[in-house]
JSON list of C-alpha atoms in Angstrom, two decimals:
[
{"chain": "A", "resi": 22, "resn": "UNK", "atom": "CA", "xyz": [-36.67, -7.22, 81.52]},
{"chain": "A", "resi": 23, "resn": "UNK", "atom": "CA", "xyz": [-33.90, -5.24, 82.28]},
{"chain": "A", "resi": 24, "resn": "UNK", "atom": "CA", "xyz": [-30.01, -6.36, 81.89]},
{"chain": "A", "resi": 25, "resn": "UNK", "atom": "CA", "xyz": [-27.33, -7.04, 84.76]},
{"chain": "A", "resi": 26, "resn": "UNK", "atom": "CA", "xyz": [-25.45, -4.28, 84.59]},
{"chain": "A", "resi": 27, "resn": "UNK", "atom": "CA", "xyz": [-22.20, -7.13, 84.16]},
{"chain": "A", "resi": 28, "resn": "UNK", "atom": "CA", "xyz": [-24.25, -7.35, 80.63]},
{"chain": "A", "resi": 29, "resn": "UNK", "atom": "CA", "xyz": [-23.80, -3.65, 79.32]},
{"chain": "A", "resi": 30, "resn": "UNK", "atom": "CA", "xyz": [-20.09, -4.08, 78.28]},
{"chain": "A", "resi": 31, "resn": "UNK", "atom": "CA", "xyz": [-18.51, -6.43, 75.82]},
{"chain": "A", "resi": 32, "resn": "UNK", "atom": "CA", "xyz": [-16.14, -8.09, 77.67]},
{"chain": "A", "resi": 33, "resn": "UNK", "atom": "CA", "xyz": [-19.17, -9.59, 80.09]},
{"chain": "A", "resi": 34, "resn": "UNK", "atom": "CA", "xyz": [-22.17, -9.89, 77.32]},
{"chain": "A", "resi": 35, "resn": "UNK", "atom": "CA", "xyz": [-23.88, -12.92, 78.51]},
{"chain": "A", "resi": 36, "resn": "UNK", "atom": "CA", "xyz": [-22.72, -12.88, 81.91]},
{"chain": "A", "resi": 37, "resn": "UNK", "atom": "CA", "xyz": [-25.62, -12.72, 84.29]},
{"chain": "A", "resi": 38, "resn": "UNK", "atom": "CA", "xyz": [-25.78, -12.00, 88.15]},
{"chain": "A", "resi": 39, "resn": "UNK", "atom": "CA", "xyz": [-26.33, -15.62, 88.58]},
{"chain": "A", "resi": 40, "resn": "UNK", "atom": "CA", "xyz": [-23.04, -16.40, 87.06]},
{"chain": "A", "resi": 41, "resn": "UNK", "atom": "CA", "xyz": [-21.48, -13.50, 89.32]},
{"chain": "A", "resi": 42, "resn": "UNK", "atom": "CA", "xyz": [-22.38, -15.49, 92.25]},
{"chain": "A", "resi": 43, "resn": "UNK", "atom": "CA", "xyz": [-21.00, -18.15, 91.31]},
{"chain": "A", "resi": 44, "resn": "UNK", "atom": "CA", "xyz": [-17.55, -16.78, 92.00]},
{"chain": "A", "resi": 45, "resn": "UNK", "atom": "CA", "xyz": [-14.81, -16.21, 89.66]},
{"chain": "A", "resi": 46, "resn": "UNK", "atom": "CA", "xyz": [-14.45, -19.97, 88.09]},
{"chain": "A", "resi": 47, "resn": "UNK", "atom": "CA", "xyz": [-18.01, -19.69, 86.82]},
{"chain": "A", "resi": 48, "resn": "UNK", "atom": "CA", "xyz": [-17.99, -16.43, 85.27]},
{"chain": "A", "resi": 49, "resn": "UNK", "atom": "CA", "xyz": [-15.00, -17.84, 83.59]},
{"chain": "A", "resi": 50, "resn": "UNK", "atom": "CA", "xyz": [-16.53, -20.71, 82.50]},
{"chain": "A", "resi": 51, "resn": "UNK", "atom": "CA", "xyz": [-19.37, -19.01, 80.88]},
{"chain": "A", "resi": 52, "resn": "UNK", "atom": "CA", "xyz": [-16.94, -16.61, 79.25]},
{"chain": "A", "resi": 53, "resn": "UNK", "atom": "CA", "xyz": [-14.80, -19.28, 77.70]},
{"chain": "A", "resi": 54, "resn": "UNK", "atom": "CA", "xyz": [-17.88, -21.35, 76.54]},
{"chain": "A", "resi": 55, "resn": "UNK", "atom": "CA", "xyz": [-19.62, -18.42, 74.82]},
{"chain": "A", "resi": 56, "resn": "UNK", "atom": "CA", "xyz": [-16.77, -18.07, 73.14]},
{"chain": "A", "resi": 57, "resn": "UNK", "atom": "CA", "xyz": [-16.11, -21.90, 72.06]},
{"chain": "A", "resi": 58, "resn": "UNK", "atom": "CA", "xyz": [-13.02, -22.19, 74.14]},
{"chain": "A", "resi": 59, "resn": "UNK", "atom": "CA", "xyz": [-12.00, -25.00, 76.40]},
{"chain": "A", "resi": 60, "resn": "UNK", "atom": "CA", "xyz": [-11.84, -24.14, 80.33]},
{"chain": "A", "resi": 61, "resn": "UNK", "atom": "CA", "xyz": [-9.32, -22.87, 81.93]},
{"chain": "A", "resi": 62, "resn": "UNK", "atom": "CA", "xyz": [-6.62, -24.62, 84.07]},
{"chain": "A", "resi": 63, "resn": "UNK", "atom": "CA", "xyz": [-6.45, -23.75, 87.88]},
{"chain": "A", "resi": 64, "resn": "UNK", "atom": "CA", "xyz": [-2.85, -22.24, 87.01]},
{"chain": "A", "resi": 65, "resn": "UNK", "atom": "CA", "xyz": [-4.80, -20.27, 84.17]},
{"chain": "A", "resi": 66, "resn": "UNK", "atom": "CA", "xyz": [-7.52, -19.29, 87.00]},
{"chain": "A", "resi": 67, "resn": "UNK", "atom": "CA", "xyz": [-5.54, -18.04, 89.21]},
{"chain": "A", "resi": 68, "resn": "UNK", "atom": "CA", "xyz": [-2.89, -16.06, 87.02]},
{"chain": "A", "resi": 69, "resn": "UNK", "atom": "CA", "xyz": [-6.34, -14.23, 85.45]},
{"chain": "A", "resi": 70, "resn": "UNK", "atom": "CA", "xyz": [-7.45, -13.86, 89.05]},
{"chain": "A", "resi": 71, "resn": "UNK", "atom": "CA", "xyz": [-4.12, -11.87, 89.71]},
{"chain": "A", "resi": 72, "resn": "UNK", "atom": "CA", "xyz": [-4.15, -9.93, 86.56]},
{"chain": "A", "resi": 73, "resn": "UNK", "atom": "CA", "xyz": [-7.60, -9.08, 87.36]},
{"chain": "A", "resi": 74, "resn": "UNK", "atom": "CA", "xyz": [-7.10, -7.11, 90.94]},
{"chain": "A", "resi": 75, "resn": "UNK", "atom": "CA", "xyz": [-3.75, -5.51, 89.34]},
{"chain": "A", "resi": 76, "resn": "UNK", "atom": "CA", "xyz": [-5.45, -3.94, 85.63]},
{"chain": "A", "resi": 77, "resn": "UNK", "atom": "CA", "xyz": [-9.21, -5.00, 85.39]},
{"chain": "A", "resi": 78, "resn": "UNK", "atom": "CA", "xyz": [-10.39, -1.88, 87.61]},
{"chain": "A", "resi": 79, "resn": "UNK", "atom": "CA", "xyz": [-8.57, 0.45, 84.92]},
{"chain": "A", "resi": 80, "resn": "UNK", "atom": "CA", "xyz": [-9.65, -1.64, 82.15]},
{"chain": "A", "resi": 81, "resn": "UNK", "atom": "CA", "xyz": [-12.82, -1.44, 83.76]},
{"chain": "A", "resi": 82, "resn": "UNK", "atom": "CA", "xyz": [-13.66, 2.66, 83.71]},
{"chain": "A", "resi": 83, "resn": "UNK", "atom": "CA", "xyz": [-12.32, 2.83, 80.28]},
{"chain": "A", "resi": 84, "resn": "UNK", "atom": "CA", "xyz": [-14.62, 0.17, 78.84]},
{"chain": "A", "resi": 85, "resn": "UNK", "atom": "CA", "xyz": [-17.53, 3.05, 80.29]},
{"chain": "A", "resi": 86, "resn": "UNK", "atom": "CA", "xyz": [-16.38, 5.27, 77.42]},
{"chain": "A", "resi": 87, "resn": "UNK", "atom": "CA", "xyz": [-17.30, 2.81, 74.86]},
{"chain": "A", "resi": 88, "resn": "UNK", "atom": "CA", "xyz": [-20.77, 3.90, 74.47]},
{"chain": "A", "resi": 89, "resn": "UNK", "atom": "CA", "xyz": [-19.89, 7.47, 74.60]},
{"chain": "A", "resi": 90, "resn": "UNK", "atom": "CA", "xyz": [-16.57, 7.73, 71.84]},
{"chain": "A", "resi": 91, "resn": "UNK", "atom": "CA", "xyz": [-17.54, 4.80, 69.96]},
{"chain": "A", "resi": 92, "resn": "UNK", "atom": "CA", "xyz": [-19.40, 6.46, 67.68]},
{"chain": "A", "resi": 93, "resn": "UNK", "atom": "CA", "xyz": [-17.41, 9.19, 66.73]},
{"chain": "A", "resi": 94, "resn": "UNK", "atom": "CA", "xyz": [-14.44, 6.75, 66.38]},
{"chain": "A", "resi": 95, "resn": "UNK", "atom": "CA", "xyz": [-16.58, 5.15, 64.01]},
{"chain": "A", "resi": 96, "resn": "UNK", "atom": "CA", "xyz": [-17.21, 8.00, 62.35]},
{"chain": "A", "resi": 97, "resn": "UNK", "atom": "CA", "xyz": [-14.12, 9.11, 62.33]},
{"chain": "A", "resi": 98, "resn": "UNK", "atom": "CA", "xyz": [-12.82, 5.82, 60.51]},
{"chain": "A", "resi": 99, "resn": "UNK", "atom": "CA", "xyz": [-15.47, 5.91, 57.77]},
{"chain": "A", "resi": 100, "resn": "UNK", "atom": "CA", "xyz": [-14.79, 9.25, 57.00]},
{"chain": "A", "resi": 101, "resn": "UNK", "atom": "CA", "xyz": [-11.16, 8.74, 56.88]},
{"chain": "A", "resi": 102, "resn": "UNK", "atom": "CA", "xyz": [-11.82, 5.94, 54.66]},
{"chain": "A", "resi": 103, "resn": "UNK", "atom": "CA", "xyz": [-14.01, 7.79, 51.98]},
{"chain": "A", "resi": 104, "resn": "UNK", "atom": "CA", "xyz": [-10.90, 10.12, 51.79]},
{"chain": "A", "resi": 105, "resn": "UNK", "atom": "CA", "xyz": [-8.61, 7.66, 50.98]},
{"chain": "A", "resi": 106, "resn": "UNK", "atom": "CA", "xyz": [-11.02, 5.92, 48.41]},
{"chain": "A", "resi": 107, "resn": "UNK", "atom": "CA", "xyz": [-11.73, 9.70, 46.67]},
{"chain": "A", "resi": 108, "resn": "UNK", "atom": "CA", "xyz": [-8.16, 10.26, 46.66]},
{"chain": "A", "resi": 109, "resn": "UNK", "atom": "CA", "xyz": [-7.20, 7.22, 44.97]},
{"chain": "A", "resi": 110, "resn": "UNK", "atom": "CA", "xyz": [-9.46, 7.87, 42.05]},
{"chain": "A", "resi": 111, "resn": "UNK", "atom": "CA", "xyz": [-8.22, 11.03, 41.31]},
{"chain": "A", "resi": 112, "resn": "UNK", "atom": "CA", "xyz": [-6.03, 10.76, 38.10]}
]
């Protein structure tokens, strides 16, 4: 079995190519019912839409990073945190 490639990043987990040809409406129905929300409105459908052609396709390349910084962010975090922990035990 291997994954749609829509399936790779977060904002599309469990969005297949099925869905994809569904158009835009069923994608975001999926998306909202994964997620336990209600559909969207038309008015709601289209204003995504919009936003979508103006900022998804930036959105888009940096979610490809993800894999690649995410652990060293997270690294990064923990290791800030066990600073802050050892330095507020010291007397």
């Amino acid at each position: 079995y291997a994954p749609s490639c829509t399936s790779l990043t977060p904002s599309m987990r469990g969005v297949t190519r099925a869905h994809v040809k569904g158009g835009f409406g069923s994608i975001a129905a999926t998306v909202l019912g994964l997620r336990g929300l209600p559909p969207a409105s038309a008015t709601e459908l289209s204003e995504a839409q919009r936003w979508g052609t103006e900022v998804a396709p930036t959105y888009r390349r940096l979610e490809l990073l993800t894999p690649l910084l995410g652990g060293a962010a997270e690294l990064a975090v923990n290791l800030d945190r066990a600073r802050s922990l050892e330095e507020a035990q010291k007397p």
